[in-house]
mmCIF file of C-alpha atoms in Angstrom:
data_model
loop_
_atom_site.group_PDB
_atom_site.id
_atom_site.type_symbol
_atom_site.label_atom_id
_atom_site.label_comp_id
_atom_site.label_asym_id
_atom_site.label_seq_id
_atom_site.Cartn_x
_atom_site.Cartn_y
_atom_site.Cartn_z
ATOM 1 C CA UNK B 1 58.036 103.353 0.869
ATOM 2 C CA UNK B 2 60.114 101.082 -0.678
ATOM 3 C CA UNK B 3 60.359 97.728 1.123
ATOM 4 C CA UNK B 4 63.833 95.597 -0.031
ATOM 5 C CA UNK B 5 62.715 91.458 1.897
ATOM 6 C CA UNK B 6 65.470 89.168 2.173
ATOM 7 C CA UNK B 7 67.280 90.176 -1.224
ATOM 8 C CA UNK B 8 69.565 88.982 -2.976
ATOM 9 C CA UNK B 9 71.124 89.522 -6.109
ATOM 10 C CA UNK B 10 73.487 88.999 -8.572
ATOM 11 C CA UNK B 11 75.054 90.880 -11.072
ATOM 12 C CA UNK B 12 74.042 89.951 -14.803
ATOM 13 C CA UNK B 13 76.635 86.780 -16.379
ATOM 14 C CA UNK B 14 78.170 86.315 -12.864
ATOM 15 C CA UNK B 15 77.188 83.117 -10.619
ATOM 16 C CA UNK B 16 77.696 84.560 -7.240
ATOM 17 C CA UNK B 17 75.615 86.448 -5.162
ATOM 18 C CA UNK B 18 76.792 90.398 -4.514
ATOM 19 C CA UNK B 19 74.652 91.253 -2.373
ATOM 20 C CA UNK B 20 72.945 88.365 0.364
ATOM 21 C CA UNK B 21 69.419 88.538 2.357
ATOM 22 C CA UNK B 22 69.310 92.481 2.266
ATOM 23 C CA UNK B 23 66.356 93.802 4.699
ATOM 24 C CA UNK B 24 65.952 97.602 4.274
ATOM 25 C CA UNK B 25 63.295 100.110 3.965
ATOM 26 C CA UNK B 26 63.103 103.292 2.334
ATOM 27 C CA UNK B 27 60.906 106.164 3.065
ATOM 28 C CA UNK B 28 59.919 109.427 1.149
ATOM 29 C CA UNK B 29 61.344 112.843 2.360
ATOM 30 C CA UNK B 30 64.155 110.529 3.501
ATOM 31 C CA UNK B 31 67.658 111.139 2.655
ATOM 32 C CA UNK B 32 70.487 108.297 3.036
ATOM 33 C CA UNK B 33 74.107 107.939 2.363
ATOM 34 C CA UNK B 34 75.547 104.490 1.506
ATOM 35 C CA UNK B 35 79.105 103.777 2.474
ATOM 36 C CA UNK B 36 81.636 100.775 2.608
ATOM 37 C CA UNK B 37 85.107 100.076 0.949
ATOM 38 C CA UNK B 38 85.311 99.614 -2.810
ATOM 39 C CA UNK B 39 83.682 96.791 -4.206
ATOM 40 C CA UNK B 40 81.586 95.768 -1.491
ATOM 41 C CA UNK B 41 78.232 96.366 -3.400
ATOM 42 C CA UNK B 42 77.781 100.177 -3.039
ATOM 43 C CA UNK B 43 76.701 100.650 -6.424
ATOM 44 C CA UNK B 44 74.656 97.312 -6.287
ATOM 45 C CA UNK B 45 72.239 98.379 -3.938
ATOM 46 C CA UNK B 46 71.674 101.471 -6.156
ATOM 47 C CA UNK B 47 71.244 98.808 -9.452
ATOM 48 C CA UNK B 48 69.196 96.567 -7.296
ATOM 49 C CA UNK B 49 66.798 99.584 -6.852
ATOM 50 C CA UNK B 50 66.587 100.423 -10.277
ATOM 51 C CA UNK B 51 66.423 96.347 -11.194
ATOM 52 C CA UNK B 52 69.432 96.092 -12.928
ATOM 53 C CA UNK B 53 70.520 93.042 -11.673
ATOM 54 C CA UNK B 54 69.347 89.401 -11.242
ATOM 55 C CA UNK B 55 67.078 89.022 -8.029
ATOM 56 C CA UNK B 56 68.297 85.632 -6.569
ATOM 57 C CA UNK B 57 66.120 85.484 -3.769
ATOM 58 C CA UNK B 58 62.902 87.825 -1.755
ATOM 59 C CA UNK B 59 61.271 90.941 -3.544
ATOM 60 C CA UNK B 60 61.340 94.770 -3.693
ATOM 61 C CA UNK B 61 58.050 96.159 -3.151
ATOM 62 C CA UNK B 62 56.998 100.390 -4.111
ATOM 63 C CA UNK B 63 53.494 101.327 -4.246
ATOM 64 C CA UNK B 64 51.483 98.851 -6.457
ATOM 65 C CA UNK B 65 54.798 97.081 -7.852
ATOM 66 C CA UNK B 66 56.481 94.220 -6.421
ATOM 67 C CA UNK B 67 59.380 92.390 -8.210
ATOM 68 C CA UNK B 68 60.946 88.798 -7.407
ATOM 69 C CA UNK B 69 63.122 86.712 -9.459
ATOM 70 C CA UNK B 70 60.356 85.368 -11.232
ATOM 71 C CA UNK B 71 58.331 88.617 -12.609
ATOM 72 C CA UNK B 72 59.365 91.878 -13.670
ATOM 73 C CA UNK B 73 55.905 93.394 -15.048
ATOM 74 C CA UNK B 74 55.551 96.940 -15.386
ATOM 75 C CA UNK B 75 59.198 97.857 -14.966
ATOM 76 C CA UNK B 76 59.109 100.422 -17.720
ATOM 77 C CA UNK B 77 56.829 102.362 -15.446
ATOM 78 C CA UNK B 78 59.005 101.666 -12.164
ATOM 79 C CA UNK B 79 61.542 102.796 -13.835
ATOM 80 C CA UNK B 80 60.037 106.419 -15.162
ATOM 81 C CA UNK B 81 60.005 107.447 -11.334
ATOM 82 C CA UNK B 82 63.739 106.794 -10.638
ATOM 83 C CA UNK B 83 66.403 109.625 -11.922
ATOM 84 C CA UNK B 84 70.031 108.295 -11.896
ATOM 85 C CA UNK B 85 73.153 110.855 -10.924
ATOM 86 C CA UNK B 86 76.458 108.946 -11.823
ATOM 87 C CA UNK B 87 80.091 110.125 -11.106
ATOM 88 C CA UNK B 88 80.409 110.622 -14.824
ATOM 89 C CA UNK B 89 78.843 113.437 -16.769
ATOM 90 C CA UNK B 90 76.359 112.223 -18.880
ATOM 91 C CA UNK B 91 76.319 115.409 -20.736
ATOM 92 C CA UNK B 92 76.977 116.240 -24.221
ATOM 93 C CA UNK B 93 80.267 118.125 -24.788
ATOM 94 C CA UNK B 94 79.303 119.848 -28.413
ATOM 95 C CA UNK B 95 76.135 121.272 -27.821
ATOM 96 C CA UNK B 96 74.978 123.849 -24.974
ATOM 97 C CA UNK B 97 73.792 123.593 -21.376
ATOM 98 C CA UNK B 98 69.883 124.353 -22.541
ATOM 99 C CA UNK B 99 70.540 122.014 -25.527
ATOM 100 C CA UNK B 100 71.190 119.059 -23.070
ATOM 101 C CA UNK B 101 68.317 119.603 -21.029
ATOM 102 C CA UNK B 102 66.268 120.245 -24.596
ATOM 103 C CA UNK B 103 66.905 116.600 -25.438
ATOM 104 C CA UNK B 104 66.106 115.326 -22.095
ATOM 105 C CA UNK B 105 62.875 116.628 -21.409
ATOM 106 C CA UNK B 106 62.151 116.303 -25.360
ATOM 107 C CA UNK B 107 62.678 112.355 -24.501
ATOM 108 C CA UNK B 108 59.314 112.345 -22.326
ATOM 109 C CA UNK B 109 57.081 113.572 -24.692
ATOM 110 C CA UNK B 110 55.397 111.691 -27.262
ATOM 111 C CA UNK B 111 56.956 109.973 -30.269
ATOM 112 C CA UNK B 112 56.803 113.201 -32.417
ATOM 113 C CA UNK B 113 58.466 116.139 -30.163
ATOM 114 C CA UNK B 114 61.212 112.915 -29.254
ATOM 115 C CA UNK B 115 61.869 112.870 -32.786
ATOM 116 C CA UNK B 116 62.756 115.902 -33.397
ATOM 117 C CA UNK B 117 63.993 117.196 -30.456
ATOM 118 C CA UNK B 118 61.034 119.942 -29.452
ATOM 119 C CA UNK B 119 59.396 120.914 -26.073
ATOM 120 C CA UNK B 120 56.502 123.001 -25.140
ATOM 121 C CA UNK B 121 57.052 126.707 -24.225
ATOM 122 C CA UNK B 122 56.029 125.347 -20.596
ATOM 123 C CA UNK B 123 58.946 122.626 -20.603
ATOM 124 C CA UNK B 124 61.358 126.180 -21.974
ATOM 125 C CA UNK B 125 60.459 128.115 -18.568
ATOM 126 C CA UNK B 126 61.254 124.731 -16.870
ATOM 127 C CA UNK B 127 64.408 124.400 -18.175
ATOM 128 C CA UNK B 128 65.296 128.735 -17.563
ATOM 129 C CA UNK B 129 63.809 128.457 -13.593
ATOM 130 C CA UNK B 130 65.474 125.421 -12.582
ATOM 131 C CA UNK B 131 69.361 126.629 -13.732
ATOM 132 C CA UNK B 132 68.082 129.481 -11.912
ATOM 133 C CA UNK B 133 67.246 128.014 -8.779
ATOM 134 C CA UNK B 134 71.138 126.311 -9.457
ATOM 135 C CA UNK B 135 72.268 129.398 -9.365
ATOM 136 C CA UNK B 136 73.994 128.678 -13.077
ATOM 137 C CA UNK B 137 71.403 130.495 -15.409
ATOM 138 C CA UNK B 138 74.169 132.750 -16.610
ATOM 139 C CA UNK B 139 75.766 129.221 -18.103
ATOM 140 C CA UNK B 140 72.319 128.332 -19.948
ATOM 141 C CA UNK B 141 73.877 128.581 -23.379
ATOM 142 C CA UNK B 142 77.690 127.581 -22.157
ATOM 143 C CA UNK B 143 79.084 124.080 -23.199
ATOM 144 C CA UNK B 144 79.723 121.477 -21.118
ATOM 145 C CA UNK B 145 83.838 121.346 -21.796
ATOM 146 C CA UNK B 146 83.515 125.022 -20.624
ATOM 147 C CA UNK B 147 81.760 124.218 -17.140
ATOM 148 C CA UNK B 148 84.071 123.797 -13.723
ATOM 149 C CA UNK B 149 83.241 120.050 -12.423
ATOM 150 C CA UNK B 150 80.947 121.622 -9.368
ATOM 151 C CA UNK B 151 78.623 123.238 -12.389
ATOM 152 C CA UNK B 152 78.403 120.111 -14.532
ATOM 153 C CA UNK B 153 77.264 118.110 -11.405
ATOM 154 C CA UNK B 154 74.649 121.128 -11.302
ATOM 155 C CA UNK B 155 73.157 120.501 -14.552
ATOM 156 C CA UNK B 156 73.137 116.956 -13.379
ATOM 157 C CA UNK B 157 70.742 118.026 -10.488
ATOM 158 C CA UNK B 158 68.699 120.259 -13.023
ATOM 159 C CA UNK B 159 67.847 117.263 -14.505
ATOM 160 C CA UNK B 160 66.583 115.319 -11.907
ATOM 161 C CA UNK B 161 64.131 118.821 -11.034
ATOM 162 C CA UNK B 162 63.098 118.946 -14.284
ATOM 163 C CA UNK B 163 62.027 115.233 -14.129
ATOM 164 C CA UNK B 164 60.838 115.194 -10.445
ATOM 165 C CA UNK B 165 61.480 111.283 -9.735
ATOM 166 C CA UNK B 166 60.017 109.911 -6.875
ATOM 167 C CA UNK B 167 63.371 107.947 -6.188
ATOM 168 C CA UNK B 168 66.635 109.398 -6.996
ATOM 169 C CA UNK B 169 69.679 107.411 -7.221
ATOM 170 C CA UNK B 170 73.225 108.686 -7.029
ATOM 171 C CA UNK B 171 76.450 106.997 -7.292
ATOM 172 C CA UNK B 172 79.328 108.693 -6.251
ATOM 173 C CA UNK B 173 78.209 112.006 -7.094
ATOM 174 C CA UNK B 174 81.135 113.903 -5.071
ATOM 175 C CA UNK B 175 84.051 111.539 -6.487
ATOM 176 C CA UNK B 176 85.611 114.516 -8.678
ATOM 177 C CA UNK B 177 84.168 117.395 -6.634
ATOM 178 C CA UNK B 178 86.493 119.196 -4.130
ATOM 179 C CA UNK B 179 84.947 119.667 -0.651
ATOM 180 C CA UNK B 180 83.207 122.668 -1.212
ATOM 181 C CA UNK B 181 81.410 121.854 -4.067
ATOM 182 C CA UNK B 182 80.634 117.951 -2.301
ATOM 183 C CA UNK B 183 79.198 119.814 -0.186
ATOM 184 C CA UNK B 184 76.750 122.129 -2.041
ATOM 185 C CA UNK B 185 75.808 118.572 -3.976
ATOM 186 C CA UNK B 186 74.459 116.971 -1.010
ATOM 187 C CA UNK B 187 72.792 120.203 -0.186
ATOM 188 C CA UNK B 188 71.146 120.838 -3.547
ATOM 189 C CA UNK B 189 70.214 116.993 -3.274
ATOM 190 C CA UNK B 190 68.504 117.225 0.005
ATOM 191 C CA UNK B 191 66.178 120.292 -0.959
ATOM 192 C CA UNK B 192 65.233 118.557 -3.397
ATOM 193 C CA UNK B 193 64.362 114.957 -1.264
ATOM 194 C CA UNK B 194 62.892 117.569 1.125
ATOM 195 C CA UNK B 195 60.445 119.942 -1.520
ATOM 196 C CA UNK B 196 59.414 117.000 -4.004
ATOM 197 C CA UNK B 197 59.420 114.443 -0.567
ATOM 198 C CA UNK B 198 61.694 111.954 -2.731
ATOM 199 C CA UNK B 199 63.594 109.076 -1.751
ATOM 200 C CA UNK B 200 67.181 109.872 -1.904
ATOM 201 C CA UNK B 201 70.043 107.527 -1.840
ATOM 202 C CA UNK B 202 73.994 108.653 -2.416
ATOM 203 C CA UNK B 203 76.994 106.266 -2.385
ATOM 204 C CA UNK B 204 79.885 108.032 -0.570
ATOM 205 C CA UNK B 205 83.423 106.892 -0.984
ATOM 206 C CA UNK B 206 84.448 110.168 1.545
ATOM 207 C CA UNK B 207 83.223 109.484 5.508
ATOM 208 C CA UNK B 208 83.970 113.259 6.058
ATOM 209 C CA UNK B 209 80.880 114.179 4.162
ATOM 210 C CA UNK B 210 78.768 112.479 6.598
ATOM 211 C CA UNK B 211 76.554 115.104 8.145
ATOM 212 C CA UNK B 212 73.497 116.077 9.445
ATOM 213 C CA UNK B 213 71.929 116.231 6.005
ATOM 214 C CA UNK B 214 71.291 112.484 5.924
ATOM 215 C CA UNK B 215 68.792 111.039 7.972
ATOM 216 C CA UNK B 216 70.515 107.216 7.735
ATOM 217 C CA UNK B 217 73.691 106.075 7.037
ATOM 218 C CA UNK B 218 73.826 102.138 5.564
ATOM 219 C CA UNK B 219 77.310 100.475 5.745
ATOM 220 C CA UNK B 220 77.732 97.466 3.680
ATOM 221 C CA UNK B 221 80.250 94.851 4.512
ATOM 222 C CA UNK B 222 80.929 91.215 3.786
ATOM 223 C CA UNK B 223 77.631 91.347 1.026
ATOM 224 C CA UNK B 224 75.566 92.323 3.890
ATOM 225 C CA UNK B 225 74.261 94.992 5.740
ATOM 226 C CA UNK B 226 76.421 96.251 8.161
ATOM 227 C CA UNK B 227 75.655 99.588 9.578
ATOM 228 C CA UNK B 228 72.103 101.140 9.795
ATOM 229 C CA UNK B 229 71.991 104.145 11.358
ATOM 230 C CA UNK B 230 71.537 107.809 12.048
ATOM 231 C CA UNK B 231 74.770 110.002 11.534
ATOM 232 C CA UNK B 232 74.882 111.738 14.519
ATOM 233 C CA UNK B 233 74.670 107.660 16.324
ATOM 234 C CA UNK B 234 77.847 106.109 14.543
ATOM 235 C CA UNK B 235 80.874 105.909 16.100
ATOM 236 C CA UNK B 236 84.417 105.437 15.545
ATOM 237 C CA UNK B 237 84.282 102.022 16.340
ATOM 238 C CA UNK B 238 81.924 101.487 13.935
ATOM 239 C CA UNK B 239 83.289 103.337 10.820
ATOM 240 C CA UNK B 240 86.458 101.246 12.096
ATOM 241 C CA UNK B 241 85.155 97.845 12.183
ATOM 242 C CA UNK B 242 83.088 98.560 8.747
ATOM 243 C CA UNK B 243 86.676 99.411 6.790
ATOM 244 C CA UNK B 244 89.297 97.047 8.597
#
């Protein structure tokens, strides 16, 4: 679980708070959608969680770690079980699907294999069953350029199964996806909450998407928590008075 107590935070070189006396909790196998109008701190909850921003006030508190604006110890290590899924490919354009995911599981191993860019024959069958499991092994040795945008945000995913985080993080992942592929994203993203019983969180700028996939919804107004609730529990009233 992680446990968020009266934070508050700022973002780095700015003097005012973002985000003000945030009390949440976050549970494994749990999968939650973040909403609110631009610019209301969406995306600073998700860089609060991954402690990149200045804690102003209270703690955040996972397992044995527990930082506060005065210690960030072991961070490195907090940070190895978060994956990150931003609205902007993070792929390589010049090399190939299996080449991207090369490098990134390459990057975990130790000093020599990072260096030159080799995995084990183990981390190779990875790489093969997960675009599998994507449905998208045919586009293994395809480049990125040459990928629709609902396959891209697929080898986004296949990243964050080959890494298995603990907490994912995902900001905006639908923003250039038409409905049908937003749709298979926050599928693909719940099997995997549900089979490696991760914490999940996705920003959503789209209300429509809201379904019974997500077990909370958190609306964020006026720096502050808003909205806490199960989908199926919000009403119209309430998506109203979180957007006016």
């Amino acid at each position: 679980m992680i446990v968020l107590k009266d934070i508050s935070v700022k973002n780095i070189g700015q003097k005012e708070n973002i985000l003000t006396n945030i009390n949440l909790n976050f549970y494994p196998n749990q999968f939650v959608a973040i909403i609110g109008k631009s610019g209301v701190g969406k995306t600073t909850l998700l860089n609060t969680l991954c402690l990149n921003v200045v804690i102003t006030h209270g703690c955040i508190e996972y397992k044995t770690f527990l930082f506060d604006k005065n210690t960030r110890k072991k961070l490195k290590n907090y940070r190895k079980k978060i994956g990150i899924i931003s609205q902007n490919s993070t792929l390589i354009n010049e090399i190939s699907v299996f080449d991207n995911l090369k490098i990134y599981l390459s990057n975990e191993n130790n000093l020599f294999y990072k260096l030159f860019n080799i995995i084990t024959k183990e981390q190779k069958s990875k790489i093969f069953n997960v675009l599998e499991q994507l449905n998208i092994l045919d586009k293994v040795f395809y480049k990125p350029l040459d990928l629709s945008g609902g396959e891209s945000q697929r080898v986004e995913i296949a990243k964050i199964l080959l890494k298995k985080p603990e907490i994912i993080l995902a900001d905006e992942p639908t923003s250039n996806l038409d409905i049908n592929n937003s749709l298979l994203t926050i599928k693909l993203l719940k099997e995997v909450a549900t089979k490696e019983n991760s914490i999940v969180l996705i920003n959503l700028h789209d209300t429509k998407l809201l379904n019974d996939n997500f077990d909370r919804v958190i609306g964020i107004k006026n720096r502050s928590i808003m909205l806490n609730k199960e989908p199926k529990k919000i009403t119209k009233k309430d998506l109203r008075d979180l957007y006016e």
